[in-house]
Amino acid sequence: PTMEKEPELLNILEVDGVPLPVLSKEWWDKICNFQAKPDDLILATYPKSGTHWMQEILDMIQNDGDVEKCKTDHSLHRHPFLELKFPHKEKPDLEIALEMSSPRLIKTHLPSHLIPPSIWKENCKIVYVARNPKDCLVSYYHFQRMASFLPDPQNLEEFYEKFILGKVLYGSWFDHVKGWWAAKDTHRILYLFYEDIKKNPKHEIHKVLEFLEKTLSEDVVNKIVHHTSFDVMKDNPMANHTAVPSHVFNHSISKFMRKGMPGDWKNHFTVA
Ligand code: A3P
């Protein structure tokens, strides 16, 4: 099945050649002028790299492993995206971020060179998650099929061409991961990989704890590993995005929590 798209919901603003889903030039200026606070924690990713997985891990860490505190709202509402405005939300996420109490956890898909300067100036800690581009591409393709406010990806062949050329929202995967990789040499960035988290979640969670200068007991760490595993998250209505109205995310076309594993590209790509 294909989804009825709502093109009027899709605002694309090209900034430095990068297509961004930003409301308008005026909103872009507001995003650039975002005033960060030193205790803001930023979660940066290229789309479909495990953003909401890491969000759940960070939320569990910030709440000392208290699952109930991580179920106060569903993940799209629990922490804002710096640059997005979702069709089912009254206001842009930026406004929600400005109203939030500290310490704030803020998500972004922006490439490093488009990050609001105050985030660098305030030396905010940033967690970046990168994912194998082939899996990222397949995940992005299915996501664009099920999200009403994203362009129709048509078929995988066409989407592949666009992805390779960086003609998709947030631009080139290659530029994104390389830009953030370079930025980590001069900023407080923890650079993680989706595949590593999958292989050894506990080990990667310990890296996050060290980065956040936090200690938690092994019991709590084990609890975080469990609560943020794919199988548990996919059945958690506060994490699996089923609470998002179906005219925005149509889970009958493709689930948000789709496969959650490395290597699904092998089911989509030809050997060549
Ligand atoms: P797939 O479409 O390959 O299944 P993002 O949050 O950046 O949009 O990324 C979504 C991708 O992360 C989806 O990939 C989703 O299934 C996967 N994901 C979400 N939670 C996960 C988890 N706990 N473990 C592994 N993958 C997860």
mmCIF file of C-alpha atoms and ligand atoms in Angstrom:
data_model
loop_
_atom_site.group_PDB
_atom_site.id
_atom_site.type_symbol
_atom_site.label_atom_id
_atom_site.label_comp_id
_atom_site.label_asym_id
_atom_site.label_seq_id
_atom_site.Cartn_x
_atom_site.Cartn_y
_atom_site.Cartn_z
ATOM 1 C CA PRO A 1 0.000 0.000 0.000
ATOM 2 C CA THR A 2 1.019 3.606 -0.469
ATOM 3 C CA MET A 3 0.205 6.507 1.774
ATOM 4 C CA GLU A 4 -1.876 9.539 0.987
ATOM 5 C CA LYS A 5 0.766 12.244 1.198
ATOM 6 C CA GLU A 6 0.044 15.714 2.440
ATOM 7 C CA PRO A 7 2.388 17.904 0.405
ATOM 8 C CA GLU A 8 1.159 21.049 2.112
ATOM 9 C CA LEU A 9 2.669 19.713 5.345
ATOM 10 C CA LEU A 10 6.067 19.346 3.788
ATOM 11 C CA ASN A 11 8.139 22.474 3.958
ATOM 12 C CA ILE A 12 11.599 22.078 2.529
ATOM 13 C CA LEU A 13 14.125 24.808 3.001
ATOM 14 C CA GLU A 14 17.489 24.438 1.368
ATOM 15 C CA VAL A 15 20.305 25.706 3.575
ATOM 16 C CA ASP A 16 23.847 25.507 2.177
ATOM 17 C CA GLY A 17 22.558 22.980 -0.357
ATOM 18 C CA VAL A 18 21.084 20.762 2.385
ATOM 19 C CA PRO A 19 17.311 20.172 2.092
ATOM 20 C CA LEU A 20 15.817 20.625 5.555
ATOM 21 C CA PRO A 21 12.247 20.034 6.726
ATOM 22 C CA VAL A 22 12.069 23.481 8.285
ATOM 23 C CA LEU A 23 8.899 25.598 8.272
ATOM 24 C CA SER A 24 10.345 28.743 6.720
ATOM 25 C CA LYS A 25 13.355 31.021 6.515
ATOM 26 C CA GLU A 26 11.964 32.847 9.519
ATOM 27 C CA TRP A 27 11.920 29.630 11.555
ATOM 28 C CA TRP A 28 15.377 28.748 10.374
ATOM 29 C CA ASP A 29 16.604 32.077 11.762
ATOM 30 C CA LYS A 30 14.957 31.251 15.088
ATOM 31 C CA ILE A 31 16.629 27.828 15.114
ATOM 32 C CA CYS A 32 20.022 29.424 14.392
ATOM 33 C CA ASN A 33 19.444 31.835 17.268
ATOM 34 C CA PHE A 34 18.483 29.054 19.692
ATOM 35 C CA GLN A 35 20.070 29.823 23.052
ATOM 36 C CA ALA A 36 21.549 26.642 24.482
ATOM 37 C CA LYS A 37 22.249 26.111 28.174
ATOM 38 C CA PRO A 38 25.445 24.450 29.390
ATOM 39 C CA ASP A 39 23.534 21.479 30.822
ATOM 40 C CA ASP A 40 21.599 20.766 27.620
ATOM 41 C CA LEU A 41 22.261 17.302 26.285
ATOM 42 C CA ILE A 42 22.061 17.086 22.496
ATOM 43 C CA LEU A 43 21.333 13.883 20.626
ATOM 44 C CA ALA A 44 22.441 14.214 17.014
ATOM 45 C CA THR A 45 21.900 11.670 14.249
ATOM 46 C CA TYR A 46 21.325 11.331 10.546
ATOM 47 C CA PRO A 47 17.679 10.174 10.196
ATOM 48 C CA LYS A 48 17.013 6.477 10.838
ATOM 49 C CA SER A 49 20.240 5.845 12.707
ATOM 50 C CA GLY A 50 18.726 4.891 16.050
ATOM 51 C CA THR A 51 17.720 8.329 17.359
ATOM 52 C CA HIS A 52 14.768 7.094 19.392
ATOM 53 C CA TRP A 53 16.703 4.142 20.697
ATOM 54 C CA MET A 54 19.412 6.401 22.060
ATOM 55 C CA GLN A 55 16.743 8.820 23.302
ATOM 56 C CA GLU A 56 15.277 6.001 25.397
ATOM 57 C CA ILE A 57 18.739 5.077 26.712
ATOM 58 C CA LEU A 58 19.510 8.695 27.638
ATOM 59 C CA ASP A 59 16.097 9.173 29.235
ATOM 60 C CA MET A 60 16.567 6.025 31.310
ATOM 61 C CA ILE A 61 20.004 7.243 32.397
ATOM 62 C CA GLN A 62 18.716 10.700 33.278
ATOM 63 C CA ASN A 63 15.904 9.065 35.290
ATOM 64 C CA ASP A 64 18.244 6.624 37.049
ATOM 65 C CA GLY A 65 16.534 3.653 35.421
ATOM 66 C CA ASP A 66 13.017 4.575 36.556
ATOM 67 C CA VAL A 67 10.875 3.065 33.789
ATOM 68 C CA GLU A 68 7.692 4.851 34.889
ATOM 69 C CA LYS A 69 9.369 8.247 34.535
ATOM 70 C CA CYS A 70 10.251 7.283 30.968
ATOM 71 C CA LYS A 71 6.600 6.564 30.223
ATOM 72 C CA THR A 72 5.174 9.995 30.979
ATOM 73 C CA ASP A 73 4.597 10.593 27.273
ATOM 74 C CA HIS A 74 5.525 8.996 23.981
ATOM 75 C CA SER A 75 8.958 9.624 22.611
ATOM 76 C CA LEU A 76 8.045 12.226 19.996
ATOM 77 C CA HIS A 77 6.537 14.299 22.804
ATOM 78 C CA ARG A 78 8.990 13.559 25.602
ATOM 79 C CA HIS A 79 11.932 15.378 24.047
ATOM 80 C CA PRO A 80 11.775 17.930 21.235
ATOM 81 C CA PHE A 81 13.569 18.011 17.902
ATOM 82 C CA LEU A 82 15.339 21.322 17.503
ATOM 83 C CA GLU A 83 14.282 21.935 13.913
ATOM 84 C CA LEU A 84 11.012 20.055 13.417
ATOM 85 C CA LYS A 85 7.325 20.863 13.422
ATOM 86 C CA PHE A 86 5.143 17.765 13.435
ATOM 87 C CA PRO A 87 1.726 17.993 11.761
ATOM 88 C CA HIS A 88 -0.093 16.684 14.837
ATOM 89 C CA LYS A 89 1.560 19.091 17.251
ATOM 90 C CA GLU A 90 0.257 22.561 17.795
ATOM 91 C CA LYS A 91 3.609 24.235 17.874
ATOM 92 C CA PRO A 92 7.087 23.729 16.489
ATOM 93 C CA ASP A 93 9.344 21.654 18.712
ATOM 94 C CA LEU A 94 11.668 24.630 19.134
ATOM 95 C CA GLU A 95 8.985 26.374 21.187
ATOM 96 C CA ILE A 96 8.593 23.247 23.298
ATOM 97 C CA ALA A 97 12.355 23.181 23.846
ATOM 98 C CA LEU A 98 12.304 26.787 25.003
ATOM 99 C CA GLU A 99 9.581 26.024 27.554
ATOM 100 C CA MET A 100 11.229 22.865 28.872
ATOM 101 C CA SER A 101 12.838 22.729 32.276
ATOM 102 C CA SER A 102 16.508 21.813 32.605
ATOM 103 C CA PRO A 103 18.352 19.554 32.154
ATOM 104 C CA ARG A 104 16.972 19.344 28.632
ATOM 105 C CA LEU A 105 17.470 16.528 26.159
ATOM 106 C CA ILE A 106 17.119 17.860 22.629
ATOM 107 C CA LYS A 107 17.265 15.835 19.420
ATOM 108 C CA THR A 108 18.485 17.045 16.057
ATOM 109 C CA HIS A 109 19.236 15.651 12.619
ATOM 110 C CA LEU A 110 21.160 18.743 11.552
ATOM 111 C CA PRO A 111 24.601 18.291 10.031
ATOM 112 C CA SER A 112 27.336 19.618 12.319
ATOM 113 C CA HIS A 113 27.982 22.750 10.249
ATOM 114 C CA LEU A 114 24.352 23.857 10.649
ATOM 115 C CA ILE A 115 24.135 23.446 14.421
ATOM 116 C CA PRO A 116 23.112 26.655 16.254
ATOM 117 C CA PRO A 117 26.331 28.356 17.381
ATOM 118 C CA SER A 118 25.237 28.639 21.024
ATOM 119 C CA ILE A 119 25.414 24.816 21.345
ATOM 120 C CA TRP A 120 29.142 25.016 20.619
ATOM 121 C CA LYS A 121 29.582 28.163 22.679
ATOM 122 C CA GLU A 122 27.961 26.639 25.764
ATOM 123 C CA ASN A 123 30.046 23.491 25.249
ATOM 124 C CA CYS A 124 26.975 21.249 25.483
ATOM 125 C CA LYS A 125 27.552 17.520 25.557
ATOM 126 C CA ILE A 126 26.476 15.845 22.345
ATOM 127 C CA VAL A 127 25.832 12.165 21.703
ATOM 128 C CA TYR A 128 26.067 11.265 18.011
ATOM 129 C CA VAL A 129 24.883 7.906 16.646
ATOM 130 C CA ALA A 130 25.947 6.733 13.189
ATOM 131 C CA ARG A 131 24.542 3.734 11.330
ATOM 132 C CA ASN A 132 25.679 1.681 8.357
ATOM 133 C CA PRO A 133 24.460 3.661 5.305
ATOM 134 C CA LYS A 134 22.888 0.669 3.597
ATOM 135 C CA ASP A 135 20.637 -0.087 6.570
ATOM 136 C CA CYS A 136 20.042 3.614 7.068
ATOM 137 C CA LEU A 137 18.912 3.924 3.451
ATOM 138 C CA VAL A 138 16.499 0.983 3.689
ATOM 139 C CA SER A 139 15.083 2.268 6.970
ATOM 140 C CA TYR A 140 14.730 5.808 5.534
ATOM 141 C CA TYR A 141 12.950 4.444 2.468
ATOM 142 C CA HIS A 142 10.358 2.605 4.565
ATOM 143 C CA PHE A 143 9.959 5.563 6.896
ATOM 144 C CA GLN A 144 9.235 7.914 3.994
ATOM 145 C CA ARG A 145 6.554 5.504 2.833
ATOM 146 C CA MET A 146 4.743 5.633 6.170
ATOM 147 C CA ALA A 147 5.169 9.291 7.209
ATOM 148 C CA SER A 148 2.591 11.626 5.680
ATOM 149 C CA PHE A 149 4.766 14.712 5.957
ATOM 150 C CA LEU A 150 7.722 13.270 4.039
ATOM 151 C CA PRO A 151 8.046 13.061 0.258
ATOM 152 C CA ASP A 152 6.934 9.861 -1.468
ATOM 153 C CA PRO A 153 10.129 7.819 -1.967
ATOM 154 C CA GLN A 154 8.534 6.137 -5.024
ATOM 155 C CA ASN A 155 10.584 2.967 -5.293
ATOM 156 C CA LEU A 156 13.813 1.778 -3.733
ATOM 157 C CA GLU A 157 15.808 2.281 -6.954
ATOM 158 C CA GLU A 158 14.841 5.956 -7.167
ATOM 159 C CA PHE A 159 15.339 6.495 -3.471
ATOM 160 C CA TYR A 160 18.763 4.859 -3.698
ATOM 161 C CA GLU A 161 19.846 7.362 -6.381
ATOM 162 C CA LYS A 162 18.606 10.297 -4.319
ATOM 163 C CA PHE A 163 20.256 9.014 -1.144
ATOM 164 C CA ILE A 164 23.619 8.527 -2.863
ATOM 165 C CA LEU A 165 23.459 12.050 -4.277
ATOM 166 C CA GLY A 166 22.410 13.501 -0.917
ATOM 167 C CA LYS A 167 19.140 14.678 -2.460
ATOM 168 C CA VAL A 168 17.092 13.588 0.551
ATOM 169 C CA LEU A 169 16.099 15.508 3.663
ATOM 170 C CA TYR A 170 19.192 16.380 5.721
ATOM 171 C CA GLY A 171 21.413 15.856 2.694
ATOM 172 C CA SER A 172 24.243 13.431 2.239
ATOM 173 C CA TRP A 173 24.738 10.641 4.796
ATOM 174 C CA PHE A 174 28.450 10.754 3.913
ATOM 175 C CA ASP A 175 28.799 14.481 4.671
ATOM 176 C CA HIS A 176 26.764 14.068 7.859
ATOM 177 C CA VAL A 177 28.829 11.303 9.459
ATOM 178 C CA LYS A 178 32.117 12.865 8.320
ATOM 179 C CA GLY A 179 31.183 16.331 9.558
ATOM 180 C CA TRP A 180 30.309 15.055 13.022
ATOM 181 C CA TRP A 181 33.368 12.783 13.066
ATOM 182 C CA ALA A 182 35.579 15.832 12.496
ATOM 183 C CA ALA A 183 33.662 17.926 15.033
ATOM 184 C CA LYS A 184 34.359 15.417 17.802
ATOM 185 C CA ASP A 185 38.030 16.420 17.824
ATOM 186 C CA THR A 186 37.199 19.895 19.054
ATOM 187 C CA HIS A 187 33.930 19.461 20.928
ATOM 188 C CA ARG A 188 32.406 17.315 23.671
ATOM 189 C CA ILE A 189 30.940 14.668 21.385
ATOM 190 C CA LEU A 190 30.472 10.992 22.124
ATOM 191 C CA TYR A 191 30.437 9.292 18.711
ATOM 192 C CA LEU A 192 28.673 5.935 18.781
ATOM 193 C CA PHE A 193 27.627 3.344 16.207
ATOM 194 C CA TYR A 194 24.240 1.666 15.944
ATOM 195 C CA GLU A 195 25.871 -1.683 15.220
ATOM 196 C CA ASP A 196 28.054 -1.487 18.356
ATOM 197 C CA ILE A 197 25.040 -0.749 20.545
ATOM 198 C CA LYS A 198 23.254 -3.702 19.029
ATOM 199 C CA LYS A 199 26.232 -5.999 19.535
ATOM 200 C CA ASN A 200 27.013 -5.010 23.090
ATOM 201 C CA PRO A 201 24.454 -2.585 24.530
ATOM 202 C CA LYS A 202 25.846 -2.749 28.039
ATOM 203 C CA HIS A 203 29.308 -1.760 26.902
ATOM 204 C CA GLU A 204 27.994 1.220 24.941
ATOM 205 C CA ILE A 205 25.697 2.279 27.784
ATOM 206 C CA HIS A 206 28.763 2.340 30.042
ATOM 207 C CA LYS A 207 30.450 4.659 27.543
ATOM 208 C CA VAL A 208 27.445 6.970 27.719
ATOM 209 C CA LEU A 209 27.515 6.887 31.530
ATOM 210 C CA GLU A 210 31.170 7.817 31.579
ATOM 211 C CA PHE A 211 30.555 10.626 29.090
ATOM 212 C CA LEU A 212 27.706 11.964 31.235
ATOM 213 C CA GLU A 213 29.849 11.558 34.392
ATOM 214 C CA LYS A 214 27.191 9.371 35.948
ATOM 215 C CA THR A 215 27.402 6.155 37.911
ATOM 216 C CA LEU A 216 24.600 3.631 38.112
ATOM 217 C CA SER A 217 24.548 0.197 39.686
ATOM 218 C CA GLU A 218 24.886 -2.879 37.484
ATOM 219 C CA ASP A 219 21.269 -3.732 38.277
ATOM 220 C CA VAL A 220 20.112 -0.404 36.904
ATOM 221 C CA VAL A 221 22.339 -0.756 33.835
ATOM 222 C CA ASN A 222 20.840 -4.198 33.196
ATOM 223 C CA LYS A 223 17.396 -2.687 33.530
ATOM 224 C CA ILE A 224 18.285 -0.040 30.938
ATOM 225 C CA VAL A 225 19.579 -2.718 28.544
ATOM 226 C CA HIS A 226 16.297 -4.582 28.915
ATOM 227 C CA HIS A 227 13.950 -1.594 28.663
ATOM 228 C CA THR A 228 15.733 -0.268 25.550
ATOM 229 C CA SER A 229 16.003 -3.567 23.699
ATOM 230 C CA PHE A 230 14.163 -3.712 20.371
ATOM 231 C CA ASP A 231 11.665 -6.308 21.573
ATOM 232 C CA VAL A 232 10.681 -4.339 24.645
ATOM 233 C CA MET A 233 10.596 -0.974 22.861
ATOM 234 C CA LYS A 234 8.462 -2.302 20.033
ATOM 235 C CA ASP A 235 5.772 -3.296 22.530
ATOM 236 C CA ASN A 236 6.050 -0.109 24.565
ATOM 237 C CA PRO A 237 3.378 2.350 23.364
ATOM 238 C CA MET A 238 5.472 5.205 24.768
ATOM 239 C CA ALA A 239 8.393 4.207 22.559
ATOM 240 C CA ASN A 240 6.985 2.523 19.460
ATOM 241 C CA HIS A 241 5.301 5.612 17.967
ATOM 242 C CA THR A 242 1.882 3.929 17.680
ATOM 243 C CA ALA A 243 0.463 6.846 19.686
ATOM 244 C CA VAL A 244 1.215 9.192 16.783
ATOM 245 C CA PRO A 245 -2.037 9.651 14.786
ATOM 246 C CA SER A 246 -2.292 7.335 11.786
ATOM 247 C CA HIS A 247 -2.664 10.249 9.377
ATOM 248 C CA VAL A 248 0.892 11.192 10.405
ATOM 249 C CA PHE A 249 2.553 7.772 10.839
ATOM 250 C CA ASN A 250 0.727 4.977 9.034
ATOM 251 C CA HIS A 251 1.938 1.808 10.721
ATOM 252 C CA SER A 252 -0.108 -0.386 8.392
ATOM 253 C CA ILE A 253 2.295 0.619 5.597
ATOM 254 C CA SER A 254 5.466 0.155 7.625
ATOM 255 C CA LYS A 255 6.051 0.083 11.350
ATOM 256 C CA PHE A 256 8.305 2.660 12.966
ATOM 257 C CA MET A 257 9.914 -0.151 14.955
ATOM 258 C CA ARG A 258 10.423 -2.096 11.758
ATOM 259 C CA LYS A 259 13.309 -4.592 11.964
ATOM 260 C CA GLY A 260 15.788 -3.057 14.379
ATOM 261 C CA MET A 261 18.841 -4.965 13.273
ATOM 262 C CA PRO A 262 21.931 -4.562 11.175
ATOM 263 C CA GLY A 263 21.986 -6.238 7.772
ATOM 264 C CA ASP A 264 18.393 -5.851 6.556
ATOM 265 C CA TRP A 265 19.890 -4.174 3.454
ATOM 266 C CA LYS A 266 20.782 -7.675 2.258
ATOM 267 C CA ASN A 267 17.064 -8.319 1.791
ATOM 268 C CA HIS A 268 16.732 -5.243 -0.439
ATOM 269 C CA PHE A 269 19.987 -4.753 -2.364
ATOM 270 C CA THR A 270 21.212 -6.836 -5.245
ATOM 271 C CA VAL A 271 24.763 -8.167 -4.963
ATOM 272 C CA ALA A 272 25.933 -5.597 -7.512
HETATM 273 P P1 A3P B 1 14.695 -0.126 11.005
HETATM 274 O O1 A3P B 1 13.774 0.652 10.101
HETATM 275 O O2 A3P B 1 15.890 -0.654 10.270
HETATM 276 O O3 A3P B 1 14.001 -1.188 11.777
HETATM 277 P P2 A3P B 1 15.391 6.684 14.198
HETATM 278 O O4 A3P B 1 14.922 6.595 15.606
HETATM 279 O O5 A3P B 1 16.672 7.411 14.028
HETATM 280 O O6 A3P B 1 14.300 7.169 13.297
HETATM 281 O O7 A3P B 1 15.762 5.198 13.728
HETATM 282 C C1 A3P B 1 14.780 4.224 13.515
HETATM 283 C C2 A3P B 1 15.466 2.883 13.324
HETATM 284 O O8 A3P B 1 16.007 2.455 14.577
HETATM 285 C C3 A3P B 1 14.501 1.807 12.860
HETATM 286 O O9 A3P B 1 15.293 0.902 12.069
HETATM 287 C C4 A3P B 1 14.104 1.200 14.192
HETATM 288 O O10 A3P B 1 13.562 -0.096 14.099
HETATM 289 C C5 A3P B 1 15.456 1.179 14.900
HETATM 290 N N1 A3P B 1 15.341 1.026 16.348
HETATM 291 C C6 A3P B 1 14.540 1.671 17.205
HETATM 292 N N2 A3P B 1 14.682 1.199 18.443
HETATM 293 C C7 A3P B 1 15.602 0.220 18.389
HETATM 294 C C8 A3P B 1 16.174 -0.676 19.351
HETATM 295 N N3 A3P B 1 15.809 -0.635 20.622
HETATM 296 N N4 A3P B 1 17.097 -1.563 18.920
HETATM 297 C C9 A3P B 1 17.463 -1.608 17.634
HETATM 298 N N5 A3P B 1 16.963 -0.799 16.669
HETATM 299 C C10 A3P B 1 16.038 0.106 17.046
#
